[in-house]
CSV table of C-alpha atoms in Angstrom, one decimal:
chain,number,residue,atom,x,y,z
X,1,GLY,CA,3.2,-18.2,-3.3
X,2,SER,CA,2.6,-16.1,-6.5
X,3,GLY,CA,5.5,-13.8,-5.8
X,4,LYS,CA,3.7,-10.6,-4.6
X,5,SER,CA,5.8,-10.1,-1.5
X,6,THR,CA,9.0,-11.1,-3.3
X,7,LEU,CA,8.2,-8.4,-5.9
X,8,CYS,CA,7.7,-5.8,-3.1
X,9,LYS,CA,11.1,-6.7,-1.6
X,10,ILE,CA,12.8,-6.5,-5.0
X,11,LEU,CA,11.3,-3.0,-5.6
X,12,GLN,CA,12.8,-1.9,-2.3
X,13,GLY,CA,16.2,-3.4,-3.0
X,14,ILE,CA,15.9,-5.9,-0.2
X,15,LEU,CA,16.2,-8.8,-2.7
X,16,THR,CA,18.2,-9.0,-5.8
X,17,PRO,CA,16.1,-9.2,-9.0
X,18,PRO,CA,16.6,-12.0,-11.5
X,19,LYS,CA,19.6,-11.4,-13.9
X,20,THR,CA,17.2,-11.1,-16.8
X,21,ALA,CA,15.1,-8.3,-15.1
X,22,THR,CA,15.6,-4.5,-15.0
X,23,THR,CA,13.9,-2.9,-12.0
X,24,ARG,CA,13.7,0.8,-11.5
X,25,ILE,CA,11.8,3.3,-9.4
X,26,LEU,CA,11.3,6.7,-11.2
X,27,GLY,CA,14.3,5.8,-13.4
X,28,HIS,CA,16.6,4.9,-10.5
X,29,PRO,CA,17.8,1.3,-9.9
X,30,CYS,CA,15.9,-0.4,-7.1
X,31,GLY,CA,17.8,-0.3,-3.9
X,32,SER,CA,19.6,3.0,-4.7
X,33,GLN,CA,19.2,5.9,-2.3
X,34,GLU,CA,17.1,7.8,-4.8
X,35,ALA,CA,14.8,4.9,-5.4
X,36,CYS,CA,14.4,4.1,-1.6
X,37,ARG,CA,13.6,7.8,-0.8
X,38,ALA,CA,10.8,7.7,-3.4
X,39,ILE,CA,9.1,4.8,-1.8
X,40,SER,CA,6.8,4.4,1.2
X,41,TYR,CA,6.2,0.7,2.1
X,42,CYS,CA,3.3,-0.6,4.0
X,43,ALA,CA,4.1,-4.2,5.1
X,44,ASP,CA,1.8,-7.2,5.5
X,45,ASN,CA,2.9,-7.8,9.1
X,46,ASP,CA,3.0,-6.0,12.5
X,47,HIS,CA,6.8,-5.9,12.8
X,48,LEU,CA,6.9,-2.2,13.8
X,49,PRO,CA,8.9,-0.4,16.5
X,50,GLN,CA,6.5,-0.8,19.3
X,51,PHE,CA,8.7,1.2,21.7
X,52,LEU,CA,7.8,4.4,19.7
X,53,THR,CA,4.6,6.3,19.8
X,54,GLY,CA,2.6,6.6,16.6
X,55,ALA,CA,3.7,10.2,16.2
X,56,GLU,CA,7.4,9.2,16.7
X,57,PHE,CA,7.0,6.4,14.1
X,58,ILE,CA,5.6,8.8,11.6
X,59,SER,CA,8.3,11.4,12.3
X,60,TYR,CA,11.0,8.8,11.8
X,61,CYS,CA,9.5,7.5,8.5
X,62,LEU,CA,9.3,11.1,7.1
X,63,SER,CA,12.9,11.8,8.1
X,64,LEU,CA,13.9,8.8,5.8
X,65,ARG,CA,11.6,9.4,2.9
X,66,SER,CA,10.2,12.9,2.5
X,67,PRO,CA,12.3,15.2,0.4
X,68,ALA,CA,10.7,18.2,2.2
X,69,PRO,CA,9.9,17.2,5.8
X,70,LEU,CA,7.2,19.1,7.6
X,71,LYS,CA,8.2,21.4,10.4
X,72,ASN,CA,7.7,19.9,13.8
X,73,ARG,CA,4.5,21.9,14.6
X,74,ASP,CA,3.0,21.3,11.2
X,75,LEU,CA,3.8,17.6,11.5
X,76,ARG,CA,2.2,17.3,15.0
X,77,GLU,CA,-0.9,18.9,13.6
X,78,ALA,CA,-1.0,16.7,10.5
X,79,THR,CA,-0.4,13.6,12.5
X,80,ALA,CA,-3.2,14.3,14.9
X,81,ASP,CA,-5.5,15.1,12.0
X,82,ILE,CA,-4.8,12.0,10.0
X,83,PHE,CA,-5.1,9.8,13.1
X,84,GLU,CA,-8.5,11.4,13.7
X,85,ARG,CA,-9.6,10.8,10.1
X,86,LEU,CA,-8.6,7.1,10.5
X,87,GLY,CA,-10.7,6.6,13.7
X,88,MET,CA,-7.7,6.8,16.1
X,89,ALA,CA,-8.3,10.3,17.6
X,90,GLY,CA,-5.8,11.1,20.3
X,91,ARG,CA,-3.9,7.8,20.0
X,92,HIS,CA,-0.9,9.2,18.1
X,93,ASN,CA,0.9,9.9,21.4
X,94,ASP,CA,0.4,6.3,22.7
X,95,LEU,CA,3.0,3.7,22.4
X,96,MET,CA,2.5,1.4,19.4
X,97,GLU,CA,2.7,-1.6,21.7
X,98,SER,CA,-0.8,-0.7,22.7
X,99,TYR,CA,-2.1,-0.6,19.1
X,100,SER,CA,-4.3,-3.4,17.7
X,101,HIS,CA,-3.5,-5.1,14.5
X,102,GLY,CA,-5.7,-2.8,12.5
X,103,MET,CA,-4.3,0.3,14.2
X,104,LEU,CA,-0.7,-0.7,13.3
X,105,LYS,CA,-1.9,-1.1,9.7
X,106,LYS,CA,-3.4,2.4,9.8
X,107,ALA,CA,-0.3,3.9,11.3
X,108,GLN,CA,1.7,2.6,8.3
X,109,ILE,CA,-0.8,4.1,5.8
X,110,ALA,CA,-0.8,7.4,7.7
X,111,ALA,CA,3.0,7.6,7.5
X,112,ALA,CA,3.0,6.9,3.8
X,113,LEU,CA,0.4,9.5,3.1
X,114,LEU,CA,2.1,12.2,5.2
X,115,ALA,CA,5.4,11.5,3.5
X,116,HIS,CA,3.8,12.4,0.1
X,117,SER,CA,6.0,9.7,-1.4
X,118,PRO,CA,5.8,9.4,-5.2
X,119,VAL,CA,5.4,5.6,-4.9
X,120,ILE,CA,3.4,3.8,-2.2
X,121,ILE,CA,3.7,0.0,-2.0
X,122,SER,CA,1.1,-1.8,0.0
X,123,ASP,CA,1.3,-5.5,0.7
X,124,GLU,CA,-2.1,-6.6,2.0
X,125,SER,CA,-2.0,-3.5,4.2
X,126,LEU,CA,-5.8,-2.9,4.3
X,127,ASN,CA,-6.5,-6.3,6.0
X,128,GLY,CA,-7.9,-6.0,9.4
X,129,ILE,CA,-9.0,-2.3,9.0
X,130,ASP,CA,-12.5,-1.3,9.9
X,131,ILE,CA,-14.8,-0.4,7.0
X,132,GLU,CA,-15.1,3.4,7.8
X,133,ALA,CA,-11.3,3.8,7.9
X,134,GLN,CA,-10.8,1.7,4.8
X,135,MET,CA,-13.1,4.0,2.8
X,136,THR,CA,-11.1,7.0,4.1
X,137,ILE,CA,-7.9,5.3,3.1
X,138,GLU,CA,-9.2,4.4,-0.3
X,139,ASP,CA,-10.2,8.0,-0.9
X,140,ALA,CA,-6.7,9.2,0.2
X,141,LEU,CA,-5.0,6.7,-2.1
X,142,LEU,CA,-7.1,7.7,-5.1
X,143,ASP,CA,-6.3,11.4,-4.3
X,144,HIS,CA,-2.6,10.4,-4.3
X,145,ILE,CA,-3.0,8.9,-7.8
X,146,ARG,CA,-4.9,11.9,-9.1
X,147,GLN,CA,-1.9,14.1,-7.9
X,148,GLY,CA,0.5,12.0,-10.0
X,149,GLY,CA,1.5,9.4,-7.5
X,150,THR,CA,1.8,5.7,-8.1
X,151,GLN,CA,0.3,2.9,-5.9
X,152,ILE,CA,1.4,-0.7,-6.1
X,153,ILE,CA,-1.2,-2.7,-4.1
X,154,CYS,CA,-0.6,-6.4,-3.6
X,155,SER,CA,-3.9,-7.9,-2.5
X,156,HIS,CA,-6.5,-10.6,-2.7
X,157,ASP,CA,-9.3,-8.1,-2.0
X,158,PHE,CA,-10.7,-8.0,-5.5
X,159,ALA,CA,-13.6,-5.6,-4.7
X,160,MET,CA,-11.2,-3.0,-3.3
X,161,LEU,CA,-8.9,-3.4,-6.4
X,162,ASP,CA,-11.9,-2.9,-8.7
X,163,ARG,CA,-12.6,0.3,-6.9
X,164,CYS,CA,-9.1,1.7,-6.7
X,165,ALA,CA,-6.9,0.1,-9.4
X,166,THR,CA,-6.2,1.4,-12.8
X,167,HIS,CA,-4.1,-1.6,-13.9
X,168,VAL,CA,-3.9,-5.2,-12.8
X,169,ALA,CA,-1.0,-7.5,-13.0
X,170,MET,CA,-1.6,-11.2,-12.2
X,171,LEU,CA,1.3,-13.3,-11.0
X,172,ASP,CA,1.6,-17.1,-10.8
X,173,TYR,CA,4.7,-18.5,-9.2
X,174,GLY,CA,6.6,-15.4,-10.1
X,175,ASN,CA,5.5,-15.3,-13.7
X,176,LEU,CA,3.4,-12.4,-15.1
X,177,VAL,CA,0.4,-14.1,-16.7
X,178,GLU,CA,-1.9,-11.1,-17.2
X,179,PHE,CA,-1.4,-7.3,-17.4
X,180,SER,CA,-4.5,-5.3,-18.3
X,181,THR,CA,-6.1,-2.0,-17.5
X,182,VAL,CA,-9.2,-2.2,-15.4
X,183,ASP,CA,-11.0,-0.3,-18.2
X,184,GLN,CA,-10.0,-3.2,-20.6
X,185,LEU,CA,-11.5,-5.7,-18.2
X,186,ARG,CA,-14.7,-3.7,-17.9
X,187,ALA,CA,-14.9,-3.5,-21.7
X,188,ARG,CA,-14.9,-7.3,-21.6
X,189,HIS,CA,-17.7,-7.1,-19.0
X,190,ALA,CA,-15.3,-8.6,-16.5
X,191,THR,CA,-14.0,-7.8,-13.0
X,192,ILE,CA,-10.7,-8.6,-11.4
X,193,ARG,CA,-12.3,-11.5,-9.6
X,194,ASP,CA,-13.6,-12.8,-12.9
X,195,LEU,CA,-10.1,-12.7,-14.3
X,196,ILE,CA,-8.6,-14.6,-11.4
X,197,VAL,CA,-11.4,-17.2,-11.2
X,198,GLY,CA,-11.3,-17.8,-15.0
X,199,TYR,CA,-7.5,-18.3,-14.9
X,200,MET,CA,-7.8,-20.8,-12.1
X,201,GLY,CA,-10.6,-22.7,-14.0
X,202,LEU,CA,-13.1,-22.1,-11.2
X,203,GLU,CA,-16.0,-20.7,-13.3
X,204,GLY,CA,-19.4,-21.7,-12.0
X,205,ASP,CA,-18.1,-22.0,-8.4
X,206,GLY,CA,-21.6,-21.5,-7.0
X,207,ASP,CA,-21.7,-17.8,-6.6
X,208,GLY,CA,-24.0,-17.2,-9.6
X,209,ARG,CA,-21.3,-16.2,-12.1
X,210,ASP,CA,-20.8,-17.9,-15.4
């Protein structure tokens, strides 16, 4: 109820932002063709076209988002490679209806990474993913940032955010109550979890923190 998923939908132009807000992606109004082409969105649900194979899903996503689509042969090789890296070797040619919850999540991440979108929005998209694949995805997301990309990750996984995030924005019923860099938090000898727990007044909740 904090407004994370609503924010994701506003950034995609699915929902209209408040009249007092200005929302842009790379300088373009959210919902415009230019803004939508710049975004890859990884949803928090399994509502994906299960009548497609994983490879067909990725090809479709890239046709919508990538300014310079890979050639068919290169895309087939890249798709097979990223599926193998994510622990799904050989499954890219299987129908998505046969995928588990975690595999559907990984297929979304694979499409976002192959599209090389400037902005990747992830709404709890690492939930249900095995540890080995999560580490591979985190490395890929960090590499995307190092290459100049932007990640917007909506998550309650504070440990993952501490590893991957450069900035943290905390929402409470749609209001921005904290915006800090992770380095600023560390300078205060705090973690993202400390920030959340402190805001909620739950210090000393039995886990040894004070």
